[in-house]
Amino acid sequence: MDDFVRNKLTEWGLSDLREKFKDEGIDKESLLRLEDHHIDSLIPKKIQRAKFTKHLKLLKEESKKPCQEAEDVSNAGPSTSNSMFFKGKRRSDPQGKQPPTKKRKNNRNGPLSDANIHSSVKEIMSDVYDKLKQENQTSIQPFIDFLKTGAGKSYLLNAIIEMYNFLPTRVGKACTSVMIKVEANTRNPKYEAEIEFIPKEEWSDEVEQQDTDDEERLLAVYGKEWRNISPKNCMDKKYFKEILEFLDNASKSLSCQSAEELSAKLIQYIRSDSSEGTVKRWYWPLVKCVTVRVPNNPLLQHVTLVDLPGYGDRNKSRNKMWKELVGSCSTVWIVTEINRAGSDSGAWKILESACSEIGNGGQCQQIHFICTKTDQLDDSDESNESDESDECDDLVVKKCKKTKRQVLKEFKEQNNIKKHFSNDCLKVFTVSAKQFLKRKRSKPTTLQEEDTEIPALQGFLKQLNDHHSEKLNDMYVCGAYGFLSLMQGARSRDTADAKTKVRSQLVENLKSELQKIKKTTEETYEDFEKRLTKGVKNSESSCDATLKSFLNPDEGGRGFHRTLSCIVRNDGSHSKKPINLNEMLSSKLTDSIDVEFRKTFPNKGKHSPISEVISTFSLDTEKLIEKYKDVELQLIFLKTEEKQIKTKLHQIIRDEKRKVYSSLTEMIEEAMKDGYKEARKFRGEGSLQKMRKKLEDHLHLSKNIMFKEAKDAMLQKLQNLMDKIQTELEDHLNKSIELSLKTDDHSIPDFSEELELVNKYYKDLKDRPNE
């Protein structure tokens, strides 16, 4: 079911039919083809059926009016199904002849929107696919196969999606305890949540290794009985009656009609608040991640909002997902209260501890420092407790401007963060989610809506959404144009001689361009090898001092004993503090490449040697078209395929470069694991000193090997990425050349009309300025 059908059912007051229509795969085209006998089987209730029939009749009449296609298609979205309800093969006439393709009117008053173009081209390609399926399967199967591939955070998120009290909030205390993803529900009009638990085996291990830090977690899950819990009885079913899915290592799903209803059900899974008297069990220690799906929210169409608490997690599954999520974010929001924004060391520590995960080891392009609660004034704001709203507004605006200057100044002084991000990557927002939500509920407020800066954040999300939609639309239309060019080109006659000459030239061009890429990747590899070799020497000479400094901090005794116990238990990282011993030990290695890595694999833009050599890659199809007009359509197809594969390669680089960079610290962690394992065995008197000694001895024995192994591991992953770029490009284009220039099939249907129309859409998109 596409957006057009979904919107029409909602408009007609028949939302409860959405699930049925979705199951049947009904899209716009099949909706308009429904007859009485189809409606009878779809809608058994007479009153609903009569209501639906009346609206459908009016819709069919409107669809016949001039220029109606462009208007209707604006409500249509992309369909996700190839087999649509009541959308089979076209019927042939008694003589078996194929009826002509229906004529499409191209009535336009000005350029169509991206959504309109996408829907129109998708409709065209659906007809093409139907038409192809009726032909001789053996002769056109290659074409069909080709066509198929193709700190107030919760308050802040509530305000962004304009839902009051959707995610839990609590004054004065952080209450979100698990990772939460908020995304669009494109399947139905309900509010849904999918709760993913940690493996039950990991929880059993945590219970077995419990210490004083685990009291809160055990109390949450087991209540007053927590002191009697042991590894033998911790998995008893009586403790998990509400979440039997956890015992089966399965996810739990919630589905509600309203946001308020879902919020109430979610509380015990995402929040740590023993003061909530109505809840007997809190399951947040068992939850890995919660995915919340919100219906009818255009801001979330191509955007996922992720709420990540803390610095990671002691649980292995949660910590791994924390790293994956933060590493995949294109924009990171650091949220803190405005009264401490400029000097909030905690906020800067969070950013510094995560900068390698989101910078060189991630995909972050922008950092948004969001200062909340801007409407709260204190004595330092020169307020005379005046009730005059205009005076309060002026004070708030002044306070916001001052805070922005402070944050930007502080950012420029963060040297470790600046290795991964330039000054223009940071934007500061001063927001009041509370005031914004009040205005949305028509309650009196002290700030104008734009002064809350929530609209600015919503505008940013809309921009992200629109950009992603444009990219998807551009690639879809480009693919459709290329495919139709391929089909029409295969119908051409007397082109064997031209094809032979063009194929020979294309193979030569491909070989030459691949050589340029190989040269660039080899130079990149050699540069990193030299830098890492220096990094290994620096690491070997400084690691003992680095470890000694860490093991003997200013804080001593019981405080550091608990810190070190947590670190060895978690293989080098702390679950509640921004401390990672593995990152400290690998810092000389990462320092040796950080600046160059950012230049080679930038998260923003394509101004790097590798990206540029891919972007400038060309089979020179334009020149070949001028010389060989007989195979112009085949060359157009190859041109579109070239564009598609280059886009794919840029995405591969973004994904794989994270693995390349993170391999350094991962290898150090792997090398130190035995040391951590032995150190955590010590208990009782003198255990702190014994843990220190064990780690020092292990590092001394390992340092001459582990840094070299880390270097070799990264270089191997780098080489794998370079090889993948070459292979993907060579294989894809060789296959495309083979398909376009070795295929002749005059029995293929004539798609000249479809090609002409899609070509117009393609040129329309191509001629638009890049924003």
JSON list of N, CA and C in Angstrom, two decimals, residues 405-449:
[
{"chain": "A", "resi": 405, "resn": "ARG", "atom": "N", "xyz": [28.22, 32.40, 22.26]},
{"chain": "A", "resi": 405, "resn": "ARG", "atom": "CA", "xyz": [29.62, 32.86, 22.15]},
{"chain": "A", "resi": 405, "resn": "ARG", "atom": "C", "xyz": [30.53, 32.02, 23.04]},
{"chain": "A", "resi": 406, "resn": "GLN", "atom": "N", "xyz": [30.06, 31.70, 24.24]},
{"chain": "A", "resi": 406, "resn": "GLN", "atom": "CA", "xyz": [30.86, 30.91, 25.17]},
{"chain": "A", "resi": 406, "resn": "GLN", "atom": "C", "xyz": [31.13, 29.50, 24.63]},
{"chain": "A", "resi": 407, "resn": "VAL", "atom": "N", "xyz": [30.10, 28.88, 24.09]},
{"chain": "A", "resi": 407, "resn": "VAL", "atom": "CA", "xyz": [30.24, 27.51, 23.58]},
{"chain": "A", "resi": 407, "resn": "VAL", "atom": "C", "xyz": [31.19, 27.47, 22.39]},
{"chain": "A", "resi": 408, "resn": "LEU", "atom": "N", "xyz": [31.04, 28.42, 21.47]},
{"chain": "A", "resi": 408, "resn": "LEU", "atom": "CA", "xyz": [31.92, 28.46, 20.30]},
{"chain": "A", "resi": 408, "resn": "LEU", "atom": "C", "xyz": [33.37, 28.69, 20.70]},
{"chain": "A", "resi": 409, "resn": "LYS", "atom": "N", "xyz": [33.58, 29.54, 21.71]},
{"chain": "A", "resi": 409, "resn": "LYS", "atom": "CA", "xyz": [34.94, 29.80, 22.21]},
{"chain": "A", "resi": 409, "resn": "LYS", "atom": "C", "xyz": [35.53, 28.53, 22.83]},
{"chain": "A", "resi": 410, "resn": "GLU", "atom": "N", "xyz": [34.72, 27.84, 23.60]},
{"chain": "A", "resi": 410, "resn": "GLU", "atom": "CA", "xyz": [35.19, 26.60, 24.26]},
{"chain": "A", "resi": 410, "resn": "GLU", "atom": "C", "xyz": [35.52, 25.53, 23.24]},
{"chain": "A", "resi": 411, "resn": "PHE", "atom": "N", "xyz": [34.71, 25.45, 22.19]},
{"chain": "A", "resi": 411, "resn": "PHE", "atom": "CA", "xyz": [34.94, 24.42, 21.15]},
{"chain": "A", "resi": 411, "resn": "PHE", "atom": "C", "xyz": [36.30, 24.61, 20.48]},
{"chain": "A", "resi": 412, "resn": "LYS", "atom": "N", "xyz": [36.67, 25.85, 20.23]},
{"chain": "A", "resi": 412, "resn": "LYS", "atom": "CA", "xyz": [37.95, 26.14, 19.57]},
{"chain": "A", "resi": 412, "resn": "LYS", "atom": "C", "xyz": [39.15, 25.72, 20.41]},
{"chain": "A", "resi": 413, "resn": "GLU", "atom": "N", "xyz": [38.92, 25.54, 21.72]},
{"chain": "A", "resi": 413, "resn": "GLU", "atom": "CA", "xyz": [40.01, 25.16, 22.61]},
{"chain": "A", "resi": 413, "resn": "GLU", "atom": "C", "xyz": [40.08, 23.65, 22.86]},
{"chain": "A", "resi": 414, "resn": "GLN", "atom": "N", "xyz": [39.17, 22.89, 22.24]},
{"chain": "A", "resi": 414, "resn": "GLN", "atom": "CA", "xyz": [39.13, 21.44, 22.43]},
{"chain": "A", "resi": 414, "resn": "GLN", "atom": "C", "xyz": [40.04, 20.77, 21.39]},
{"chain": "A", "resi": 415, "resn": "ASN", "atom": "N", "xyz": [41.31, 20.63, 21.72]},
{"chain": "A", "resi": 415, "resn": "ASN", "atom": "CA", "xyz": [42.30, 20.16, 20.74]},
{"chain": "A", "resi": 415, "resn": "ASN", "atom": "C", "xyz": [42.03, 18.73, 20.26]},
{"chain": "A", "resi": 416, "resn": "ASN", "atom": "N", "xyz": [41.68, 17.85, 21.16]},
{"chain": "A", "resi": 416, "resn": "ASN", "atom": "CA", "xyz": [41.43, 16.46, 20.75]},
{"chain": "A", "resi": 416, "resn": "ASN", "atom": "C", "xyz": [40.23, 16.36, 19.81]},
{"chain": "A", "resi": 417, "resn": "ILE", "atom": "N", "xyz": [39.20, 17.14, 20.08]},
{"chain": "A", "resi": 417, "resn": "ILE", "atom": "CA", "xyz": [38.01, 17.12, 19.22]},
{"chain": "A", "resi": 417, "resn": "ILE", "atom": "C", "xyz": [38.33, 17.73, 17.86]},
{"chain": "A", "resi": 418, "resn": "LYS", "atom": "N", "xyz": [39.19, 18.75, 17.85]},
{"chain": "A", "resi": 418, "resn": "LYS", "atom": "CA", "xyz": [39.51, 19.44, 16.60]},
{"chain": "A", "resi": 418, "resn": "LYS", "atom": "C", "xyz": [40.31, 18.57, 15.63]},
{"chain": "A", "resi": 419, "resn": "LYS", "atom": "N", "xyz": [40.87, 17.45, 16.11]},
{"chain": "A", "resi": 419, "resn": "LYS", "atom": "CA", "xyz": [41.55, 16.52, 15.20]},
{"chain": "A", "resi": 419, "resn": "LYS", "atom": "C", "xyz": [40.54, 15.87, 14.25]},
{"chain": "A", "resi": 420, "resn": "HIS", "atom": "N", "xyz": [39.30, 15.81, 14.70]},
{"chain": "A", "resi": 420, "resn": "HIS", "atom": "CA", "xyz": [38.26, 15.14, 13.92]},
{"chain": "A", "resi": 420, "resn": "HIS", "atom": "C", "xyz": [37.28, 16.11, 13.26]},
{"chain": "A", "resi": 421, "resn": "PHE", "atom": "N", "xyz": [37.18, 17.34, 13.81]},
{"chain": "A", "resi": 421, "resn": "PHE", "atom": "CA", "xyz": [36.16, 18.27, 13.31]},
{"chain": "A", "resi": 421, "resn": "PHE", "atom": "C", "xyz": [36.74, 19.68, 13.20]},
{"chain": "A", "resi": 422, "resn": "SER", "atom": "N", "xyz": [36.33, 20.37, 12.15]},
{"chain": "A", "resi": 422, "resn": "SER", "atom": "CA", "xyz": [36.74, 21.77, 11.97]},
{"chain": "A", "resi": 422, "resn": "SER", "atom": "C", "xyz": [35.72, 22.69, 12.65]},
{"chain": "A", "resi": 423, "resn": "ASN", "atom": "N", "xyz": [36.04, 23.98, 12.75]},
{"chain": "A", "resi": 423, "resn": "ASN", "atom": "CA", "xyz": [35.16, 24.93, 13.44]},
{"chain": "A", "resi": 423, "resn": "ASN", "atom": "C", "xyz": [33.78, 25.02, 12.82]},
{"chain": "A", "resi": 424, "resn": "ASP", "atom": "N", "xyz": [33.70, 24.89, 11.48]},
{"chain": "A", "resi": 424, "resn": "ASP", "atom": "CA", "xyz": [32.40, 25.05, 10.82]},
{"chain": "A", "resi": 424, "resn": "ASP", "atom": "C", "xyz": [31.49, 23.85, 11.01]},
{"chain": "A", "resi": 425, "resn": "CYS", "atom": "N", "xyz": [31.96, 22.81, 11.70]},
{"chain": "A", "resi": 425, "resn": "CYS", "atom": "CA", "xyz": [31.11, 21.63, 11.96]},
{"chain": "A", "resi": 425, "resn": "CYS", "atom": "C", "xyz": [30.17, 21.86, 13.14]},
{"chain": "A", "resi": 426, "resn": "LEU", "atom": "N", "xyz": [30.45, 22.90, 13.94]},
{"chain": "A", "resi": 426, "resn": "LEU", "atom": "CA", "xyz": [29.66, 23.12, 15.16]},
{"chain": "A", "resi": 426, "resn": "LEU", "atom": "C", "xyz": [28.61, 24.21, 14.97]},
{"chain": "A", "resi": 427, "resn": "LYS", "atom": "N", "xyz": [27.40, 23.91, 15.42]},
{"chain": "A", "resi": 427, "resn": "LYS", "atom": "CA", "xyz": [26.33, 24.91, 15.50]},
{"chain": "A", "resi": 427, "resn": "LYS", "atom": "C", "xyz": [25.75, 24.86, 16.90]},
{"chain": "A", "resi": 428, "resn": "VAL", "atom": "N", "xyz": [25.38, 26.03, 17.43]},
{"chain": "A", "resi": 428, "resn": "VAL", "atom": "CA", "xyz": [24.83, 26.11, 18.78]},
{"chain": "A", "resi": 428, "resn": "VAL", "atom": "C", "xyz": [23.37, 26.55, 18.71]},
{"chain": "A", "resi": 429, "resn": "PHE", "atom": "N", "xyz": [22.50, 25.81, 19.40]},
{"chain": "A", "resi": 429, "resn": "PHE", "atom": "CA", "xyz": [21.09, 26.16, 19.48]},
{"chain": "A", "resi": 429, "resn": "PHE", "atom": "C", "xyz": [20.73, 26.38, 20.96]},
{"chain": "A", "resi": 430, "resn": "THR", "atom": "N", "xyz": [19.98, 27.43, 21.23]},
{"chain": "A", "resi": 430, "resn": "THR", "atom": "CA", "xyz": [19.48, 27.68, 22.58]},
{"chain": "A", "resi": 430, "resn": "THR", "atom": "C", "xyz": [17.97, 27.50, 22.54]},
{"chain": "A", "resi": 431, "resn": "VAL", "atom": "N", "xyz": [17.47, 26.46, 23.18]},
{"chain": "A", "resi": 431, "resn": "VAL", "atom": "CA", "xyz": [16.08, 26.08, 22.97]},
{"chain": "A", "resi": 431, "resn": "VAL", "atom": "C", "xyz": [15.29, 26.04, 24.28]},
{"chain": "A", "resi": 432, "resn": "SER", "atom": "N", "xyz": [13.99, 26.18, 24.13]},
{"chain": "A", "resi": 432, "resn": "SER", "atom": "CA", "xyz": [13.07, 25.95, 25.23]},
{"chain": "A", "resi": 432, "resn": "SER", "atom": "C", "xyz": [11.96, 25.05, 24.72]},
{"chain": "A", "resi": 433, "resn": "ALA", "atom": "N", "xyz": [12.16, 23.75, 24.92]},
{"chain": "A", "resi": 433, "resn": "ALA", "atom": "CA", "xyz": [11.16, 22.77, 24.46]},
{"chain": "A", "resi": 433, "resn": "ALA", "atom": "C", "xyz": [9.84, 22.96, 25.22]},
{"chain": "A", "resi": 434, "resn": "LYS", "atom": "N", "xyz": [9.95, 23.31, 26.49]},
{"chain": "A", "resi": 434, "resn": "LYS", "atom": "CA", "xyz": [8.75, 23.47, 27.32]},
{"chain": "A", "resi": 434, "resn": "LYS", "atom": "C", "xyz": [7.87, 24.60, 26.79]},
{"chain": "A", "resi": 435, "resn": "GLN", "atom": "N", "xyz": [8.49, 25.74, 26.48]},
{"chain": "A", "resi": 435, "resn": "GLN", "atom": "CA", "xyz": [7.73, 26.87, 25.96]},
{"chain": "A", "resi": 435, "resn": "GLN", "atom": "C", "xyz": [7.13, 26.56, 24.59]},
{"chain": "A", "resi": 436, "resn": "PHE", "atom": "N", "xyz": [7.88, 25.84, 23.77]},
{"chain": "A", "resi": 436, "resn": "PHE", "atom": "CA", "xyz": [7.38, 25.49, 22.44]},
{"chain": "A", "resi": 436, "resn": "PHE", "atom": "C", "xyz": [6.15, 24.61, 22.54]},
{"chain": "A", "resi": 437, "resn": "LEU", "atom": "N", "xyz": [6.20, 23.59, 23.41]},
{"chain": "A", "resi": 437, "resn": "LEU", "atom": "CA", "xyz": [5.06, 22.68, 23.56]},
{"chain": "A", "resi": 437, "resn": "LEU", "atom": "C", "xyz": [3.86, 23.40, 24.17]},
{"chain": "A", "resi": 438, "resn": "LYS", "atom": "N", "xyz": [4.13, 24.36, 25.05]},
{"chain": "A", "resi": 438, "resn": "LYS", "atom": "CA", "xyz": [3.03, 25.14, 25.61]},
{"chain": "A", "resi": 438, "resn": "LYS", "atom": "C", "xyz": [2.29, 25.90, 24.52]},
{"chain": "A", "resi": 439, "resn": "ARG", "atom": "N", "xyz": [3.05, 26.52, 23.61]},
{"chain": "A", "resi": 439, "resn": "ARG", "atom": "CA", "xyz": [2.42, 27.28, 22.53]},
{"chain": "A", "resi": 439, "resn": "ARG", "atom": "C", "xyz": [1.60, 26.35, 21.64]},
{"chain": "A", "resi": 440, "resn": "LYS", "atom": "N", "xyz": [2.11, 25.14, 21.41]},
{"chain": "A", "resi": 440, "resn": "LYS", "atom": "CA", "xyz": [1.39, 24.18, 20.58]},
{"chain": "A", "resi": 440, "resn": "LYS", "atom": "C", "xyz": [0.08, 23.75, 21.23]},
{"chain": "A", "resi": 441, "resn": "ARG", "atom": "N", "xyz": [0.03, 23.87, 22.56]},
{"chain": "A", "resi": 441, "resn": "ARG", "atom": "CA", "xyz": [-1.20, 23.50, 23.28]},
{"chain": "A", "resi": 441, "resn": "ARG", "atom": "C", "xyz": [-2.02, 24.73, 23.65]},
{"chain": "A", "resi": 442, "resn": "SER", "atom": "N", "xyz": [-1.69, 25.86, 22.98]},
{"chain": "A", "resi": 442, "resn": "SER", "atom": "CA", "xyz": [-2.44, 27.13, 23.15]},
{"chain": "A", "resi": 442, "resn": "SER", "atom": "C", "xyz": [-2.43, 27.61, 24.60]},
{"chain": "A", "resi": 443, "resn": "LYS", "atom": "N", "xyz": [-1.30, 27.42, 25.29]},
{"chain": "A", "resi": 443, "resn": "LYS", "atom": "CA", "xyz": [-1.16, 27.92, 26.64]},
{"chain": "A", "resi": 443, "resn": "LYS", "atom": "C", "xyz": [-0.27, 29.16, 26.63]},
{"chain": "A", "resi": 444, "resn": "PRO", "atom": "N", "xyz": [-0.46, 30.06, 27.61]},
{"chain": "A", "resi": 444, "resn": "PRO", "atom": "CA", "xyz": [0.35, 31.30, 27.63]},
{"chain": "A", "resi": 444, "resn": "PRO", "atom": "C", "xyz": [1.83, 30.99, 27.83]},
{"chain": "A", "resi": 445, "resn": "THR", "atom": "N", "xyz": [2.68, 31.68, 27.10]},
{"chain": "A", "resi": 445, "resn": "THR", "atom": "CA", "xyz": [4.13, 31.47, 27.20]},
{"chain": "A", "resi": 445, "resn": "THR", "atom": "C", "xyz": [4.85, 32.81, 27.26]},
{"chain": "A", "resi": 446, "resn": "THR", "atom": "N", "xyz": [6.12, 32.76, 27.65]},
{"chain": "A", "resi": 446, "resn": "THR", "atom": "CA", "xyz": [6.92, 33.99, 27.74]},
{"chain": "A", "resi": 446, "resn": "THR", "atom": "C", "xyz": [7.77, 34.22, 26.50]},
{"chain": "A", "resi": 447, "resn": "LEU", "atom": "N", "xyz": [7.84, 33.22, 25.60]},
{"chain": "A", "resi": 447, "resn": "LEU", "atom": "CA", "xyz": [8.69, 33.35, 24.42]},
{"chain": "A", "resi": 447, "resn": "LEU", "atom": "C", "xyz": [7.88, 33.18, 23.14]},
{"chain": "A", "resi": 448, "resn": "GLN", "atom": "N", "xyz": [8.32, 33.88, 22.09]},
{"chain": "A", "resi": 448, "resn": "GLN", "atom": "CA", "xyz": [7.75, 33.66, 20.77]},
{"chain": "A", "resi": 448, "resn": "GLN", "atom": "C", "xyz": [8.24, 32.31, 20.26]},
{"chain": "A", "resi": 449, "resn": "GLU", "atom": "N", "xyz": [7.48, 31.71, 19.35]},
{"chain": "A", "resi": 449, "resn": "GLU", "atom": "CA", "xyz": [7.81, 30.36, 18.90]},
{"chain": "A", "resi": 449, "resn": "GLU", "atom": "C", "xyz": [9.21, 30.29, 18.29]}
]
